[in-house]
C-alpha positions as semicolon CSV with decimal commas, in nm:
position;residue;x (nm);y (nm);z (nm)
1;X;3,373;0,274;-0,269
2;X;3,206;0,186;-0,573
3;X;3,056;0,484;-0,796
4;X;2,829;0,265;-1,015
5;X;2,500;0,445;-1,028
6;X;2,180;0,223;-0,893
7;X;1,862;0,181;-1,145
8;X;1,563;0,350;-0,987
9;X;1,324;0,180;-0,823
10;X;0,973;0,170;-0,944
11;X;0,853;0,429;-0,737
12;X;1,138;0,680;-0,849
13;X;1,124;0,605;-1,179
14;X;0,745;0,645;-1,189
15;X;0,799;0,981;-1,011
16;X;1,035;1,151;-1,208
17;X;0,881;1,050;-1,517
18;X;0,611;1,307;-1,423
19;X;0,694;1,658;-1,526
20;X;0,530;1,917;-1,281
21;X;0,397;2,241;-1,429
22;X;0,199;2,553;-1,313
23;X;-0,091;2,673;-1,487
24;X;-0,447;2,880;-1,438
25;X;-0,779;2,816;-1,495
26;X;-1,018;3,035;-1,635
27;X;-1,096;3,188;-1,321
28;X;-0,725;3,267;-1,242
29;X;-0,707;3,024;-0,987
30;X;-0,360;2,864;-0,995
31;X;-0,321;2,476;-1,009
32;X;-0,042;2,260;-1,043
33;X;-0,046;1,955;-1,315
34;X;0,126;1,631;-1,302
35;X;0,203;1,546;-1,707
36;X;0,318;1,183;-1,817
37;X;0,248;0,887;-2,092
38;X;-0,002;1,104;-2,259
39;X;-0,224;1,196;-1,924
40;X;-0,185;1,499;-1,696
41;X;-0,347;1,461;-1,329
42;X;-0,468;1,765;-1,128
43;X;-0,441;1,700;-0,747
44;X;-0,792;1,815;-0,505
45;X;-0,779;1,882;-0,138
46;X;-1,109;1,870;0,018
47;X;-1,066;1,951;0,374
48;X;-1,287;2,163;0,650
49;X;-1,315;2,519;0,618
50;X;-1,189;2,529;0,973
51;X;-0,847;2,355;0,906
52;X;-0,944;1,988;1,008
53;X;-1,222;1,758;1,060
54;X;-1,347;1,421;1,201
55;X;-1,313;1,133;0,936
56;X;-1,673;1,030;0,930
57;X;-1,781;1,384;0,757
58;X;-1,554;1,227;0,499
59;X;-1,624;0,850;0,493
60;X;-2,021;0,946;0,523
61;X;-2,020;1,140;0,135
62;X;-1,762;0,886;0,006
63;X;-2,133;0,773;-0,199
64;X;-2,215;1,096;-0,317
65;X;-1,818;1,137;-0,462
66;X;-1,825;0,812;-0,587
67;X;-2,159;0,894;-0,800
68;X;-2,006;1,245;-0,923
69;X;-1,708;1,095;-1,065
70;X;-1,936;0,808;-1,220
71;X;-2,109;1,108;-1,403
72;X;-1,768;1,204;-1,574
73;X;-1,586;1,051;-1,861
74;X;-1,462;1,100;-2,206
75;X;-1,709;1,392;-2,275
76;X;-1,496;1,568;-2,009
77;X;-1,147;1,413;-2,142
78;X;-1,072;1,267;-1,761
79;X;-0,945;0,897;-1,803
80;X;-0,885;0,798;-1,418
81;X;-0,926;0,913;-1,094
82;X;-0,791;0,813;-0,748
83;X;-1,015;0,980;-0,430
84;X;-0,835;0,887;-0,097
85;X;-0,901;0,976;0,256
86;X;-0,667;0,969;0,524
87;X;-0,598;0,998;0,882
88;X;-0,306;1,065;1,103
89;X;-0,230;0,942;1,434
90;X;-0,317;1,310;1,624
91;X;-0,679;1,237;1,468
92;X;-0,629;1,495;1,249
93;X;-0,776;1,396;0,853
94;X;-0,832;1,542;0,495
95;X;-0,959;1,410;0,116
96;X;-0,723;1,395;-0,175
97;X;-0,878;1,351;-0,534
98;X;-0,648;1,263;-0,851
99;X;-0,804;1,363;-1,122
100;X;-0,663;1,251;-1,492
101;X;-0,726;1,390;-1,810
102;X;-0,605;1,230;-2,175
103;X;-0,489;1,364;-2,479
104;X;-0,643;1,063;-2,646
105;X;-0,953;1,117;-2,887
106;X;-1,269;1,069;-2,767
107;X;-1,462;0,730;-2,880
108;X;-1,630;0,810;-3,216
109;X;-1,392;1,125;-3,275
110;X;-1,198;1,021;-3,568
111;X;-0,938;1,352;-3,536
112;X;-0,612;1,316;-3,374
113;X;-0,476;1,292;-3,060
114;X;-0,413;1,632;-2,869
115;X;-0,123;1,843;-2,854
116;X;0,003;1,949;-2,460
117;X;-0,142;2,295;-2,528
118;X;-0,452;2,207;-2,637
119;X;-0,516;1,965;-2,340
120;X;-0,365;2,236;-2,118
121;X;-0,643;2,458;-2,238
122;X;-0,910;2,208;-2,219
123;X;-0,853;2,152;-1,879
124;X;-0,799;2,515;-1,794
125;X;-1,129;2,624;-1,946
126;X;-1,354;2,320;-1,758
127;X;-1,156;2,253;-1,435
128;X;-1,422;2,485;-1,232
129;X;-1,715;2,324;-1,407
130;X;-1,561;2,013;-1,351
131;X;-1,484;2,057;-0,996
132;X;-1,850;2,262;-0,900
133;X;-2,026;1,935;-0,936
134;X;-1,747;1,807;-0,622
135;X;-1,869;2,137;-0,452
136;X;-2,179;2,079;-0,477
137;X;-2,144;1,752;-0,285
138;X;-1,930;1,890;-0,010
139;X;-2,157;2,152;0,172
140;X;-1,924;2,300;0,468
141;X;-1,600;2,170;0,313
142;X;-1,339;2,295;0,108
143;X;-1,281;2,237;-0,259
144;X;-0,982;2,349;-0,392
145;X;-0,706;2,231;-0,643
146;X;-0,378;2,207;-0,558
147;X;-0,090;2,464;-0,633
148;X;0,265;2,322;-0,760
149;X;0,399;2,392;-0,439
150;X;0,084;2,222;-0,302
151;X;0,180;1,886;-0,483
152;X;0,522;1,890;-0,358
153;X;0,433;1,915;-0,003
154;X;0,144;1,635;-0,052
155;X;0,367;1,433;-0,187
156;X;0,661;1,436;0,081
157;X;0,437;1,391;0,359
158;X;0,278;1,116;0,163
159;X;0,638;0,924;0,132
160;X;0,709;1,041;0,497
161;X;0,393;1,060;0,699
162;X;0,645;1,165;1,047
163;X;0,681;1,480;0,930
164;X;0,336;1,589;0,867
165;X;0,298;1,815;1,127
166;X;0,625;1,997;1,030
167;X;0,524;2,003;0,689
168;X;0,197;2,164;0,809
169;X;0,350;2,420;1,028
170;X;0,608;2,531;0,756
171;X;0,318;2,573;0,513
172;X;0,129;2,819;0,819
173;X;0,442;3,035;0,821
174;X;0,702;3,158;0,534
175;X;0,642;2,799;0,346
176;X;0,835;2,485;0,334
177;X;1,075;2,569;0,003
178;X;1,058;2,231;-0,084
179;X;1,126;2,167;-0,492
180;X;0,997;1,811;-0,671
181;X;1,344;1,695;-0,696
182;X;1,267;1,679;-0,282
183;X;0,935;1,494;-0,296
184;X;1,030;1,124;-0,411
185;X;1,139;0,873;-0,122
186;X;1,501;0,856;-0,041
187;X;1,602;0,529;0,097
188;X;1,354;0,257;0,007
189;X;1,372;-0,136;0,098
190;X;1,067;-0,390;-0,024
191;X;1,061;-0,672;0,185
192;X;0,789;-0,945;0,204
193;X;0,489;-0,780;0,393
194;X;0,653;-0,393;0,437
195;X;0,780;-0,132;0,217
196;X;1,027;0,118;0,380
197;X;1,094;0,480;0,258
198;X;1,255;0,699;0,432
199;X;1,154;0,714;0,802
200;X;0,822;0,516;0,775
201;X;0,770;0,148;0,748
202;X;0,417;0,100;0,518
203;X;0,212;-0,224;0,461
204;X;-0,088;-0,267;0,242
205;X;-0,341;-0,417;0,104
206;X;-0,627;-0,384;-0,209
207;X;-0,968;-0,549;-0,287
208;X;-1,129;-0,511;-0,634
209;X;-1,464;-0,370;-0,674
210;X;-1,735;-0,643;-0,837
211;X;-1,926;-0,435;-1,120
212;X;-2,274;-0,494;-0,909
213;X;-2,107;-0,275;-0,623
214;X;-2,113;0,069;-0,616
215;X;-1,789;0,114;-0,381
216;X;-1,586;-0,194;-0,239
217;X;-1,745;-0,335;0,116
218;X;-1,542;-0,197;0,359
219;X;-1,594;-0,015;0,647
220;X;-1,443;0,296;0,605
221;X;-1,461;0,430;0,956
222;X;-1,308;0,121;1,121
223;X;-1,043;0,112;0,852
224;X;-0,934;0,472;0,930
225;X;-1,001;0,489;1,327
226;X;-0,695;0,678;1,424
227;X;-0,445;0,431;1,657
228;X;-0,198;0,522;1,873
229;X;0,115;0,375;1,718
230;X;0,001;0,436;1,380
231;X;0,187;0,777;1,218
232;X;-0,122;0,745;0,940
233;X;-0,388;0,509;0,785
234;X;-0,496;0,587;0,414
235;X;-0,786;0,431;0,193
236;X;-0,807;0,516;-0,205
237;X;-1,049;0,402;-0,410
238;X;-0,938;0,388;-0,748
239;X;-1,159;0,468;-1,009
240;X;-1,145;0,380;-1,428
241;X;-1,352;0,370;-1,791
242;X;-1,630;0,116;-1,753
243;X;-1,644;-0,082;-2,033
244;X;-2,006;-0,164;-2,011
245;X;-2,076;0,258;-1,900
246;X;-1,952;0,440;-2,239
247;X;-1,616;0,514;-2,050
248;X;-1,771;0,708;-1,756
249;X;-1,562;0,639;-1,472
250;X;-1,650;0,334;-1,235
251;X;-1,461;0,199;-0,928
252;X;-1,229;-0,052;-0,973
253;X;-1,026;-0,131;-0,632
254;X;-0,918;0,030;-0,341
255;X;-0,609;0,051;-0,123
256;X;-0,535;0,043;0,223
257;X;-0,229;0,127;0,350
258;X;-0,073;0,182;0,725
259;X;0,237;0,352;0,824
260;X;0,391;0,309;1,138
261;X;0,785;0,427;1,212
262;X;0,927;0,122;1,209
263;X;0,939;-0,271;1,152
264;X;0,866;-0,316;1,569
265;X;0,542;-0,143;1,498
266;X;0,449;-0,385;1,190
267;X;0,195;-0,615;1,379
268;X;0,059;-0,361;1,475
269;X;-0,033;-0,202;1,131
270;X;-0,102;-0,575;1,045
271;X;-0,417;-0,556;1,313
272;X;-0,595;-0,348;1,091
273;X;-0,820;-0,609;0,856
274;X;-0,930;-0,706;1,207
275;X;-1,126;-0,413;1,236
276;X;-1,335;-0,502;0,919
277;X;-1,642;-0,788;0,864
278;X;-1,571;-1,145;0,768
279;X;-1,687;-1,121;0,421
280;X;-1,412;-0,815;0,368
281;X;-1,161;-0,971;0,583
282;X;-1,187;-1,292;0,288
283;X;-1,156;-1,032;-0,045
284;X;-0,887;-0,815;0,125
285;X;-0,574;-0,958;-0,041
286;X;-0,181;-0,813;0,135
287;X;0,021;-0,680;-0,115
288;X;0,272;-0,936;0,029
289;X;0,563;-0,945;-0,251
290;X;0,430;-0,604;-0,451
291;X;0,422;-0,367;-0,142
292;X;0,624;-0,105;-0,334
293;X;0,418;-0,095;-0,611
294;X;0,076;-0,122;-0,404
295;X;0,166;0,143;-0,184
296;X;0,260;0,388;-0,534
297;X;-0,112;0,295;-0,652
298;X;-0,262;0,383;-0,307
299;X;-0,124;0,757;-0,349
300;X;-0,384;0,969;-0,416
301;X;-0,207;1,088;-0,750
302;X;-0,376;0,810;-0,978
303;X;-0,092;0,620;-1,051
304;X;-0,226;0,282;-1,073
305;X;-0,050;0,136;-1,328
306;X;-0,343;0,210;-1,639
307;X;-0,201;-0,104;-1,852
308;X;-0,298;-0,354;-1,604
309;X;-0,595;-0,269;-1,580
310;X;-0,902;-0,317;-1,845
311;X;-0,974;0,001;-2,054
312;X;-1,177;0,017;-2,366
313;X;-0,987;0,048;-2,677
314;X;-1,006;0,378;-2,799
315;X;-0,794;0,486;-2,488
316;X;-0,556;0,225;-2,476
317;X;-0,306;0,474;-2,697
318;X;-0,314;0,726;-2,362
319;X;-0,168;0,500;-2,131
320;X;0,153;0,419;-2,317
């Protein structure tokens, strides 16, 4: 048996390049932080009070989100943002928010980059401010950022949406133990059409957002209408600096993505643009050779890829 070690794939790569720390804010509320390539990202559940909720009370303030993260920017150091909503096949459904902060100066500043402390305490001191303006928007839900341990467990159910409900009943009783090292995929297999990881077979697909449209056209109910069949259905809009907004944030695409538990259930994952209006069915494109990499930018951990995407100079240096 051959011993040669295997390169990474994207996705693993991508992961383990991200150093996971835990830090509190200035209200002693602990919060895990997701530092790489000059950014660190602070994960956001927003969920019902009660422990779950129907999608539309979601889908129906994805508007007033989208306008609150417009409103921040530079001023506040945060250089991306990724707000997803998802739903599972028991019906059950929560909100994710990525939220990215940069070392890099801000436009007009002509001192230098920050150190990790300094960015640290930055976004220690403001990450209640920050996040009260969410609050604010999400009478009768819950706001809260994530905990290290928090991350880890988002992120396995994310690469391995069949055990959810495990996951979720670990985390009710003595928790799940689970370190980072556990949260990347295991086995993984791109294939024209699907991406595999671990026990779940995913397909996607992305649509840009025109700079006349305040959030991409789709119908966000019909694309998350829970389906027997389908383990979980997931929409992220991805949001970056405007060019033509000071570097405020604006969207720039979403991602759709269906997982189902194996290839025998891929057509019907592939039903789901059916569901939408001609005119979205036409600027939906399937992330038919680039599932892998479509399916890592759908995560709501804002890891599209920042250097293919348009940024305005003075940031460029953050997304090395």
């Amino acid at each position: 048996m051959s011993t040669e070690k295997r390169p990474d794939t994207i996705t693993k790569s991508t992961l383990r390049a991200l150093d996971l720390q835990t830090h509190t804010d200035a209200y002693g509320v602990e919060y895990g932080l997701l530092v790489g390539h000059g950014r660190a990202t602070v994960l956001v559940s927003v969920r019902a009070r009660e422990g779950s909720a129907a999608t539309t009370r979601f889908t129906a303030r994805l508007g007033e989100w989208s306008e609150w993260l417009g409103s921040l920017g530079l001023d506040d150091r945060v250089c991306g943002a990724s707000l997803s909503v998802q739903t599972w096949e028991s019906a059950a459904s929560s909100t994710l928010l990525g939220l990215s902060f940069t070392t890099a100066p801000r436009p007009g500043e002509m001192e230098k980059a920050l150190g990790h402390r300094e960015l640290v305490e930055e976004i220690s001191t403001h990450l209640g401010r920050v996040l009260d303006g969410l609050r604010t928007r999400a009478p009768g839900l819950s706001v809260r950022q994530c905990t290290a341990q928090d991350v880890i467990d988002v992120v396995r159910t994310l690469f391995d949406s069949s055990v959810a409900a495990d996951i979720e009943a670990a985390r009710e009783g003595e928790g799940t133990m689970l370190s980072w090292t556990d949260a990347p995929p295991g086995p993984e297999q791109t294939v024209e059409g699907a991406y595999a990881h671990d026990r779940v077979v995913s397909t996607s697909w992305a649509m840009a957002t025109r700079e006349d449209e305040a959030l991409p056209p789709l119908d966000f109910d019909a694309a998350l209408v829970p389906t027997p069949g389908i383990l979980c259905k997931r929409t992220t809009l991805i949001f970056r600096p405007a060019l033509s907004l000071e570097a405020t944030l604006a969207p720039f695409g979403l991602v759709v993505t269906a997982d189902v538990s194996g290839a025998d259930q891929l057509p019907l994952a592939l039903q789901l643009p059916e569901r939408q209006a001609l005119r979205t069915r036409l600027r939906l494109r399937a992330a038919t050779y680039t599932q892998d990499t479509t399916f890592l930018a759908g995560l709501p951990l804002d890891l599209a890829t920042p250097h293919t995407v348009m940024v305005p100079d003075a940031l460029k240096g953050s997304f090395r």
